[in-house]
Short mmCIF file of C-alpha atoms and ligand atoms in Angstrom, two decimals:
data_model
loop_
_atom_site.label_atom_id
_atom_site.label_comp_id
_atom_site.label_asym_id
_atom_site.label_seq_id
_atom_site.Cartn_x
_atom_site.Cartn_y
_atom_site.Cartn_z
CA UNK Z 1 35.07 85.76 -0.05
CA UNK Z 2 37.54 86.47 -2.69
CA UNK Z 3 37.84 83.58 -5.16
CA UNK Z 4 41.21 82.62 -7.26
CA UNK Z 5 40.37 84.84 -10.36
CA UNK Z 6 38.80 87.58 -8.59
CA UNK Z 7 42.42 88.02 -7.05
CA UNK Z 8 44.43 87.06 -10.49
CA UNK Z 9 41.96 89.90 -11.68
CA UNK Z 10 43.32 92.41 -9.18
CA UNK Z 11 46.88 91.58 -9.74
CA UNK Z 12 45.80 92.33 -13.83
CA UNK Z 13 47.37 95.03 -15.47
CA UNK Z 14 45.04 98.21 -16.50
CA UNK Z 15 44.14 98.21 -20.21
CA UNK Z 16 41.88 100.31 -22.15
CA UNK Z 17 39.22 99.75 -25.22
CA UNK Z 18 42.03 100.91 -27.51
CA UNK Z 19 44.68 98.30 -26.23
CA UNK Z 20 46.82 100.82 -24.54
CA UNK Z 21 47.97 99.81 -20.88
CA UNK Z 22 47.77 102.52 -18.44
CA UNK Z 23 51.11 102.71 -16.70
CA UNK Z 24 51.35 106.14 -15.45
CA UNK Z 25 49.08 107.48 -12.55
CA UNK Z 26 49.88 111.69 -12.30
CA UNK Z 27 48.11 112.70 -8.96
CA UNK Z 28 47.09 116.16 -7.94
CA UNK Z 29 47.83 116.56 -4.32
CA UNK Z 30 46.33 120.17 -3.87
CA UNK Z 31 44.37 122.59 -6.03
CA UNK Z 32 46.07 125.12 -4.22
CA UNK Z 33 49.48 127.67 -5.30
CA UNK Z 34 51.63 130.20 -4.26
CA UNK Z 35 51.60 131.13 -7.93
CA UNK Z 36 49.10 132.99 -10.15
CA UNK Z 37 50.23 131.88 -13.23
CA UNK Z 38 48.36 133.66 -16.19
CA UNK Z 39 47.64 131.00 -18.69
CA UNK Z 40 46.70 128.43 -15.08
CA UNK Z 41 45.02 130.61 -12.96
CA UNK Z 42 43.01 133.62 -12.61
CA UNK Z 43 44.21 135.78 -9.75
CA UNK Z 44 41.34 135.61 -7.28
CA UNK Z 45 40.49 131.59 -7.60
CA UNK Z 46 38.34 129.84 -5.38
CA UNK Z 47 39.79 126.47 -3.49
CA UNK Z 48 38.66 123.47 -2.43
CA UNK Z 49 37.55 123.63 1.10
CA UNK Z 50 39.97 121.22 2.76
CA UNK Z 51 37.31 118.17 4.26
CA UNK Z 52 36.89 117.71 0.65
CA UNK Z 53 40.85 116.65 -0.15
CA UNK Z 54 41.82 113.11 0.24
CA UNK Z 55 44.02 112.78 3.31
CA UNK Z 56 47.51 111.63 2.57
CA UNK Z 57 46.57 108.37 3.77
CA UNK Z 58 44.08 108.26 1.34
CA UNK Z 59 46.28 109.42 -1.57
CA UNK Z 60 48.80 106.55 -0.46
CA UNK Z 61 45.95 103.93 -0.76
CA UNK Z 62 44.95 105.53 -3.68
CA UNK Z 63 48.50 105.27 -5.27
CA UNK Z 64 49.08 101.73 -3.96
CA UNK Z 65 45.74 100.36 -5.30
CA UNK Z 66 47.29 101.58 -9.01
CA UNK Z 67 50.80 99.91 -8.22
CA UNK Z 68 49.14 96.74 -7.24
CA UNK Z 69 47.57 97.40 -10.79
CA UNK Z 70 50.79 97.99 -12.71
CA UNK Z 71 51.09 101.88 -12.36
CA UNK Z 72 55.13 101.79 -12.64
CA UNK Z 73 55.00 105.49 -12.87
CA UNK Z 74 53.57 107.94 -10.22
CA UNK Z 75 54.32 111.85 -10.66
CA UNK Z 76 52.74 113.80 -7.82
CA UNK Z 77 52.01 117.07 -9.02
CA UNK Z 78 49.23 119.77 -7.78
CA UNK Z 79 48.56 122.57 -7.81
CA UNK Z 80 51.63 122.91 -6.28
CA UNK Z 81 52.29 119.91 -4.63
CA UNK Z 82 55.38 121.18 -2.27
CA UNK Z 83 52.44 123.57 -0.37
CA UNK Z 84 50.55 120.79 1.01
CA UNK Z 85 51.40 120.43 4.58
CA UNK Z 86 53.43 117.18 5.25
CA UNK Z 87 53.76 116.27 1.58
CA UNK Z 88 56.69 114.75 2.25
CA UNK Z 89 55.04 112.11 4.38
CA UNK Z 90 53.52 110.79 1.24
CA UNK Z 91 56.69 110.82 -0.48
CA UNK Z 92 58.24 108.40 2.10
CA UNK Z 93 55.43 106.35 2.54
CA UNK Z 94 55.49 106.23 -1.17
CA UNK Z 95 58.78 105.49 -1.66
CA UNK Z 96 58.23 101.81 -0.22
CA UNK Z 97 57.12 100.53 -3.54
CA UNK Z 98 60.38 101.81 -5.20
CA UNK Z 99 62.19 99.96 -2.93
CA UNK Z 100 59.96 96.52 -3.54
CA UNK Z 101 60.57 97.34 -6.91
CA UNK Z 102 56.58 97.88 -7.62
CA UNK Z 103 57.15 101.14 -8.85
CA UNK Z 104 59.66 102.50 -11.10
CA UNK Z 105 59.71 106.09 -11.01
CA UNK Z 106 58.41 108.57 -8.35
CA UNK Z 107 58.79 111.74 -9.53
CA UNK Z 108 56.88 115.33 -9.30
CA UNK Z 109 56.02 118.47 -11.76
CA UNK Z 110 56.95 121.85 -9.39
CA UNK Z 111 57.15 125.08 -9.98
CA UNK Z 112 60.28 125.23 -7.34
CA UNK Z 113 59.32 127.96 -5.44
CA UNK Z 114 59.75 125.07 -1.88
CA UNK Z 115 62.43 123.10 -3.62
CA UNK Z 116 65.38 124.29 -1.98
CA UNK Z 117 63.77 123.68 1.22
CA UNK Z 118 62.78 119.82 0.23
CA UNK Z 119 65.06 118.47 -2.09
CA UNK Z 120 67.28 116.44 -0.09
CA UNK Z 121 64.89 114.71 1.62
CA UNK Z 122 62.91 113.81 -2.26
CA UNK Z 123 66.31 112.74 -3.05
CA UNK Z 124 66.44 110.58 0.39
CA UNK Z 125 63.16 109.63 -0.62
CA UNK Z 126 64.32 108.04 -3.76
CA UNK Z 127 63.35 110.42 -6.41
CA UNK Z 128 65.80 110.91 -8.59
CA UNK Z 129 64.20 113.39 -11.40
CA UNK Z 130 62.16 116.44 -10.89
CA UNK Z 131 60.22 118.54 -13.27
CA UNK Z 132 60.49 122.37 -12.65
CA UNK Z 133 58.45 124.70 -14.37
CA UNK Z 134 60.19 128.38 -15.58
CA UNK Z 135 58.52 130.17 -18.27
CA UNK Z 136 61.43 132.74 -18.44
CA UNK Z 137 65.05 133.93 -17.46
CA UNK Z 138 63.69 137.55 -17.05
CA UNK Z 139 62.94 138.25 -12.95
CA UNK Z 140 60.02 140.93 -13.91
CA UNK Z 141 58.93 138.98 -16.69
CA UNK Z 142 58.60 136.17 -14.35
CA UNK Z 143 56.94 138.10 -11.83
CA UNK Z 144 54.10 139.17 -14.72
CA UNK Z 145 53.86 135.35 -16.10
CA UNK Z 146 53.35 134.18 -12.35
CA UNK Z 147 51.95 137.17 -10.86
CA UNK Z 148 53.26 136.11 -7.58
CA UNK Z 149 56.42 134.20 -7.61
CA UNK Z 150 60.24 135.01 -7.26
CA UNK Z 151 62.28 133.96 -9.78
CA UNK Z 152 65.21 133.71 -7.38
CA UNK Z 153 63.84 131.21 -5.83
CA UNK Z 154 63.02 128.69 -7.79
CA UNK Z 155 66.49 129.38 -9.53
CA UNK Z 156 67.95 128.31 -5.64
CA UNK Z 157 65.44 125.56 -5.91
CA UNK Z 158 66.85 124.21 -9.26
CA UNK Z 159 70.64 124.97 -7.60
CA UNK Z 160 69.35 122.73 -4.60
CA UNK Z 161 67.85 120.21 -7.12
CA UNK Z 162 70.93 119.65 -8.65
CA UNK Z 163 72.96 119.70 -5.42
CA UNK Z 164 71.04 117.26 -4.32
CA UNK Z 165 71.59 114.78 -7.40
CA UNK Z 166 67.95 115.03 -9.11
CA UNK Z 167 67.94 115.56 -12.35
CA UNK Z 168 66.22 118.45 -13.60
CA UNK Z 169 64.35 119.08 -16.74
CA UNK Z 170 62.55 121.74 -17.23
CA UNK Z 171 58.74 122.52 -18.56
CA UNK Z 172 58.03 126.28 -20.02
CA UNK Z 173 54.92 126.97 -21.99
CA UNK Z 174 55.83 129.00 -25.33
CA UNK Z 175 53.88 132.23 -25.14
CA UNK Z 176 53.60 134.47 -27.34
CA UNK Z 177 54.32 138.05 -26.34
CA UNK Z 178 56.12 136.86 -23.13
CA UNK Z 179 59.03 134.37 -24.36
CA UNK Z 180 59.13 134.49 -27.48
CA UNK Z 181 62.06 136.46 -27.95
CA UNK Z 182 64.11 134.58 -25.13
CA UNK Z 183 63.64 130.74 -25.77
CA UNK Z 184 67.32 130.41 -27.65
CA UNK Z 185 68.95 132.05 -24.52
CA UNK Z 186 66.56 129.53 -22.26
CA UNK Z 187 67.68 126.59 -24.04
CA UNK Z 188 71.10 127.57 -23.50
CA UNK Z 189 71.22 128.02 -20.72
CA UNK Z 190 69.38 125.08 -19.45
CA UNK Z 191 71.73 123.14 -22.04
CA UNK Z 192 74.96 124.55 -20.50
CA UNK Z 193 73.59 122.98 -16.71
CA UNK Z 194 72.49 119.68 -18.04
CA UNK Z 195 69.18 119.69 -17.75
CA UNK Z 196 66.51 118.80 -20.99
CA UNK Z 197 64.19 121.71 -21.81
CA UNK Z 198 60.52 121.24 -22.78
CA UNK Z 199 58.39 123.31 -24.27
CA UNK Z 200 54.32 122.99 -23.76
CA UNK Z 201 51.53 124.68 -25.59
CA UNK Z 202 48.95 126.53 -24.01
CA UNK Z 203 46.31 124.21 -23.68
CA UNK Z 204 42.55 125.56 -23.14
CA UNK Z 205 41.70 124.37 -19.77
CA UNK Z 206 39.88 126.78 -17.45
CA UNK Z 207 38.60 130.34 -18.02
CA UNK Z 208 41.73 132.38 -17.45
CA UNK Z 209 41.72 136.95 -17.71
CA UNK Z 210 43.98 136.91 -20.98
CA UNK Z 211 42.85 135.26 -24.19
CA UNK Z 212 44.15 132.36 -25.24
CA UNK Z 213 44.22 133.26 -28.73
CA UNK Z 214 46.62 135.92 -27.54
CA UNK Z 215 48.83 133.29 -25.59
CA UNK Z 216 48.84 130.74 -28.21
CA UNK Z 217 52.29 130.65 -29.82
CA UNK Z 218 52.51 127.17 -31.67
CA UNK Z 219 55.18 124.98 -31.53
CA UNK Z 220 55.71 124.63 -35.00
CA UNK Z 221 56.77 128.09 -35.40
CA UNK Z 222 58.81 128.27 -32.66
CA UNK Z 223 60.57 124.66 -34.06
CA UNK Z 224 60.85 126.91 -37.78
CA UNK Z 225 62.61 129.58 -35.42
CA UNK Z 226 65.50 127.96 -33.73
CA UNK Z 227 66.47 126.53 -37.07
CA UNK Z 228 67.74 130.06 -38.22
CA UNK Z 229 69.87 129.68 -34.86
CA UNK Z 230 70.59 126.03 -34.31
CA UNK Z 231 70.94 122.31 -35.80
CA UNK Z 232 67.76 120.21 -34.67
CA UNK Z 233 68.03 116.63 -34.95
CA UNK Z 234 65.67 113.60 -34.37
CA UNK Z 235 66.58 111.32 -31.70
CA UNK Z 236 64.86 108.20 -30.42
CA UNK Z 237 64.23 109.28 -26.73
CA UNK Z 238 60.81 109.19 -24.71
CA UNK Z 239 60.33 109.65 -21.67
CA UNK Z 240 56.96 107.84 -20.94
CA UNK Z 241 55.50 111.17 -21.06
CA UNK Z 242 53.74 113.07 -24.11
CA UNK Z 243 56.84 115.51 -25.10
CA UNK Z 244 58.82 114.44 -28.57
CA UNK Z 245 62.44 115.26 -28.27
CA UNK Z 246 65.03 116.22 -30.60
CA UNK Z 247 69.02 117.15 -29.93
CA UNK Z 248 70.36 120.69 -30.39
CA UNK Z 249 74.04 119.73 -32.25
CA UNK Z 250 75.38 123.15 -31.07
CA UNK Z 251 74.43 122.54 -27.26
CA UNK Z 252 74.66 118.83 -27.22
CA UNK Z 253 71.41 119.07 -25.15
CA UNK Z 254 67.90 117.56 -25.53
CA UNK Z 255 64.50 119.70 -26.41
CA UNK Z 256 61.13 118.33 -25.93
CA UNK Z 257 57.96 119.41 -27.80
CA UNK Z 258 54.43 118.77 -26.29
CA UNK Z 259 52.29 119.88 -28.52
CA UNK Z 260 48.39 118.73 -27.70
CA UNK Z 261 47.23 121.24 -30.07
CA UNK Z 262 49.38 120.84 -33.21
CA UNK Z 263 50.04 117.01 -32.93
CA UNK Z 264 47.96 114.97 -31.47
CA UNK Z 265 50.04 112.64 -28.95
CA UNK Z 266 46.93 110.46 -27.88
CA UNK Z 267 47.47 107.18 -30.05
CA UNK Z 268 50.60 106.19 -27.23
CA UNK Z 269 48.51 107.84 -24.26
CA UNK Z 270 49.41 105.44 -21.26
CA UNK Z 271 48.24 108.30 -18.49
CA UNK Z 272 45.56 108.66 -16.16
CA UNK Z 273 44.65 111.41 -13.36
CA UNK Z 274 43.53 111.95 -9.91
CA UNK Z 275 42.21 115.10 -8.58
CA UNK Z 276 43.24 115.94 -5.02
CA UNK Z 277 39.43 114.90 -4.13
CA UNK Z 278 39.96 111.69 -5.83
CA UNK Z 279 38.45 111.71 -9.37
CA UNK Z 280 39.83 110.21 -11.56
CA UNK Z 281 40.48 111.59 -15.22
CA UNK Z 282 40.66 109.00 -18.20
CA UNK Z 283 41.60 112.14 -20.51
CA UNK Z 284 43.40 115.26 -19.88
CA UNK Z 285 41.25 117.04 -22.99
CA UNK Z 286 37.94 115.27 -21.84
CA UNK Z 287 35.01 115.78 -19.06
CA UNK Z 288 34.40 112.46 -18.48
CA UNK Z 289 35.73 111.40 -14.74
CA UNK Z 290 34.95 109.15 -12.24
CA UNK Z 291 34.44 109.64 -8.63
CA UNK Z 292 37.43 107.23 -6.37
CA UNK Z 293 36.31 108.61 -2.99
CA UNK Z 294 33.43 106.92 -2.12
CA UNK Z 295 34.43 103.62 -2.87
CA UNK Z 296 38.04 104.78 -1.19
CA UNK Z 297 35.75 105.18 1.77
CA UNK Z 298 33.04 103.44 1.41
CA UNK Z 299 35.12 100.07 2.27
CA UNK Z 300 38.70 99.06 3.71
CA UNK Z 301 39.22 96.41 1.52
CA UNK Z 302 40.34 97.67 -2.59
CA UNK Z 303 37.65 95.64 -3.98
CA UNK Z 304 34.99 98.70 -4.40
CA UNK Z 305 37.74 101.29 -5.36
CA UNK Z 306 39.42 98.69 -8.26
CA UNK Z 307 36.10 97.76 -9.38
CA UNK Z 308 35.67 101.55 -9.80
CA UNK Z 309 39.18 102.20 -11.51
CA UNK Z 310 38.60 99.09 -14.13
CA UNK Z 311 35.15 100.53 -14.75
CA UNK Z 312 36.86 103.78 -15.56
CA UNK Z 313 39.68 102.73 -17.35
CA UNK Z 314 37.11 100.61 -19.58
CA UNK Z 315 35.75 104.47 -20.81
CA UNK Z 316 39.23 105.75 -21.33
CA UNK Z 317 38.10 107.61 -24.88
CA UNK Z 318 40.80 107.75 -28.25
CA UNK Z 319 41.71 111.48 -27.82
CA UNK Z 320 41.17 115.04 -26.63
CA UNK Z 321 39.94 117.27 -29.53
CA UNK Z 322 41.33 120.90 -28.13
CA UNK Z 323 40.91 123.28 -30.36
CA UNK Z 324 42.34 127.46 -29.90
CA UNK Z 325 41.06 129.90 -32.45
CA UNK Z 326 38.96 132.75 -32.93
CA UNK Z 327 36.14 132.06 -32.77
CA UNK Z 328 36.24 129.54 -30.18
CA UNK Z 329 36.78 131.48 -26.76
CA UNK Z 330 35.30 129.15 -24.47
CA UNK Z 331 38.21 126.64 -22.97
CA UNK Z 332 37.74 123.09 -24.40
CA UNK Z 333 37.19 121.46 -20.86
CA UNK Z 334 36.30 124.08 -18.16
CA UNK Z 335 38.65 122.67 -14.74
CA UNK Z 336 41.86 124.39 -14.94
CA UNK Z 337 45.49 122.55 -15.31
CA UNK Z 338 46.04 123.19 -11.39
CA UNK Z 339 42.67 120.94 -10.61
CA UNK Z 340 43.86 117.71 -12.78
CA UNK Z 341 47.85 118.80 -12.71
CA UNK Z 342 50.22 118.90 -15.81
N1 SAM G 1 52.60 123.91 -9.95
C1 SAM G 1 53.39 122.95 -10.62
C2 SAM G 1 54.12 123.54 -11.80
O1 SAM G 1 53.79 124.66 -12.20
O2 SAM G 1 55.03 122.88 -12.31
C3 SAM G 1 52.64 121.72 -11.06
C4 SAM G 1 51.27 121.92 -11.63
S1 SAM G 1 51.18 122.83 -13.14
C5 SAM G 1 49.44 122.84 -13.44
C6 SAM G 1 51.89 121.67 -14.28
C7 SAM G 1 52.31 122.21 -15.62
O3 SAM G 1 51.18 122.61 -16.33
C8 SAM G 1 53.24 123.40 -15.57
O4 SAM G 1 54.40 123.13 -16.32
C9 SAM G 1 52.44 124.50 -16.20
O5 SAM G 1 53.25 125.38 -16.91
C10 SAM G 1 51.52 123.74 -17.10
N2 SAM G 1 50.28 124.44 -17.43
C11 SAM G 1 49.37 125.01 -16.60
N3 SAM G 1 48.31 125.50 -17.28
C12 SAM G 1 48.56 125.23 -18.60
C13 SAM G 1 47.85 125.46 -19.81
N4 SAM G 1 46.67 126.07 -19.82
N5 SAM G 1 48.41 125.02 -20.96
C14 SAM G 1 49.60 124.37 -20.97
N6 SAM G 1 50.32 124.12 -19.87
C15 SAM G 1 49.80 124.54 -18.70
FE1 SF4 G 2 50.63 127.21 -9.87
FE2 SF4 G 2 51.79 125.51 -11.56
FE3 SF4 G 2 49.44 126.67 -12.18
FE4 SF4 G 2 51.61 128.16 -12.13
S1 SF4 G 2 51.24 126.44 -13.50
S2 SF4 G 2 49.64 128.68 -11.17
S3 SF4 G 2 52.79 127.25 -10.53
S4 SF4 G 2 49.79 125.26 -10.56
#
C-alpha cells in the first residue's frame, strides 16, 4: 500500500548531495548512425543487438517517471535519434506532458541527415527548437569529418527546420586541422539565418582511429582568434544547457562555448542520462551508472524504477575530471558520445 509520504515523496523534486536539482533528463534513443563521425565513432562499430533497447514504450515510461519527478527538460538525442524506426511515436506520446504543462521543453540534438523528412510533424509535435550538428560548410570536408554523410542534406534538413518554425542552433566541435580555418565564415553564416552557433570541444569519450591530441583545438584559442576578426561581448543568456554565450557586435548573433576541458561547467550541472538500454548516467565525464531496466520491468507500478533513480541521483558526483594531453592517450571514460548522447 502506498502511504501519504511515500506518494508526497514521489511527487519530490530530484536533488543531489551537492544541492543541485536535476531538471534535465537527455535520453539516448539508439546507439546506432548513419554517420561515422571521426572524433564519435570508429568506422566499423559494433551495436547493440536490438532485444537489448528499451522499447518506445519503455522510453515513454522512462521519461514520464522523470516528469512526475520534475524533469522540465527532455532532449532526445542518440546516436542518431531520427534512425530509430517510429521515433516519432515517442515524440507524440511525449508531447502530452507539454501540453499538461509537466514538461517545458522537448527538444532533440540531430545531426539532420532525416530532418527534412520529420520536421513538420516535431513541429506538430510541439517542439519548437532543434539542435543540428555541422562541423563544416565544406561538402568534402564534411564528407571526411563524417565519413558517411551528405552535407546537402542536412543543409535541406536545417532549410526544412526553419520552414517548419523550429529554431535552429547549431553544435560544431572545433577541430583542429579540419575547421579551423573556416569557423568566422560558419558563424556568419549561421548568424546571417538566425540561428545561435556553438562550439564544443572534443571530449575523450571512446577509443576513436585519430588521436585526440591531434583533434584537440581549445576553445580558448579559437575565442583569442575571432577577436582579430570580430567584437565579442558577454551577455547574460543560458540555455539550461552547459554552453556560455557571448554576442558577436558585427553579426548581432549569439556564440556558445562548451568547453568541458578548459572550464569546468559542473558546479551548475542540472543533467542526467539514459542510455538507449536504460542506464542511467549521473555524469557525462564519469563511469558510475545505474541500471533502470530491471526495475522498468521488473514491476508496473514506478515504485522500483524511482526508488532506483533517487538512489542514483543520491551518487550524482561534483565533476568530470577529463583530461587530453600527451601522455594521456587512453579516453577518460571508455563508452563513446553516441552510447550516452551529447
Ligand atoms: N547524432 C546526433 C548529432 O550528431 O547531433 C546526436 C548525438 S551526438 C553524439 C551529439 C553531439 O555530440 C554532437 O554535436 C557531436 O558533435 C558531439 N560529439 C560526439 N562525440 C564528441 C566528442 N568526443 N567530443 C565532443 N563532442 C562530441
Ligand atoms: Fe553520429 Fe552524432 Fe556521433 Fe556523428 S556525432 S557519429 S552524427 S552520433
Amino acid at each position: 500500500m502506498t502511504s501519504v509520504s511515500d506518494s508526497r515523496a514521489a511527487s519530490l523534486p530530484l536533488v543531489d548531495p551537492f544541492g543541485r536539482t536535476v531538471s534535465y533528463l537527455r535520453v539516448s534513443v539508439t546507439d546506432r548512425c548513419d554517420f561515422r563521425c571521426v572524433y564519435c565513432m570508429s568506422e566499423d562499430m559494433n551495436f547493440l543487438p536490438k532485444q537489448d533497447l528499451l522499447t518506445l514504450e519503455e522510453l515513454d515510461r522512462l521519461c514520464s517517471a522523470f516528469v512526475a519527478r520534475g524533469v522540465r527538460k527532455l532532449r532526445i538525442t542518440g546516436g542518431e535519434p531520427l534512425v530509430r524506426r517510429d521515433i516519432m511515436k515517442l515524440f507524440r506520446s511525449l508531447s502530452r506532458h507539454l501540453v499538461a504543462g509537466s514538461l517545458e521543453e522537448l527538444t532533440l540534438t540531430t545531426n539532420g541527415s532525416q530532418l527534412a523528412r520529420f520536421a513538420p510533424e516535431l513541429a506538430d509535435c510541439g517542439v519548437k527548437r532543434v539542435n543540428v550538428s555541422i562541423d563544416t560548410l565544406d561538402p568534402d570536408k564534411f564528407k571526411k569529418v563524417t565519413r558517411w554523410g551528405d552535407l546537402g542534406k542536412v543543409l535541406a534538413g536545417i532549410d526544412a527546420a526553419q520552414a517548419a518554425g523550429l529554431s535552429v542552433k547549431l553544435n560544431a566541435v572545433a577541430l583542429k586541422g579540419v575547421n579551423d580555418d573556416e569557423v568566422e565564415s560558419m558563424i556568419e553564416w549561421a548568424h546571417g539565418r538566425g540561428m545561435d552557433l556553438t562550439f564544443i570541444e572534443v571530449m575523450p569519450l571512446g577509443d576513436i582511429e585519430p588521436s585526440r591530441f591531434d583533434q584537440y583545438w581549445p576553445l580558448s584559442q579559437l575565442r583569442a582568434r575571432l577577436m582579430d576578426r570580430f567584437t565579442l561581448e558577454d551577455i547574460d543568456y543560458r540555455t539550461g544547457g552547459p554552453a556560455r554565450y557571448i554576442r558577436i557586435r558585427e553579426t548581432g548573433g549569439r556564440l556558445g562555448f562548451i568547453t568541458p576541458l578548459t572550464h569546468n561547467f559542473c558546479e551548475s550541472c542540472n543533467r542526467v542520462r539514459v542510455t538507449c538500454t536504460g542506464t542511467l548516467y549521473m555524469c557525462l565525464g564519469q563511469e558510475d551508472a545505474a541500471d533502470l531496466r530491471t526495475p522498468l520491468r521488473a514491476s508496473k507500478d514506478d515504485a522500483p524504477l524511482l526508488a532506483a533513480v533517487e538512489a542514483a541521483i543520491a551518487r550524482k558526483p561534483k565533476g568530470h575530471d577529463f583530461i587530453i594531453d600527451r601522455t594521456t592517450s587512453r579516453p577518460a571514460v571508455g563508452r563513446h558520445m553516441s552510447v550516452t548522447g551529447g
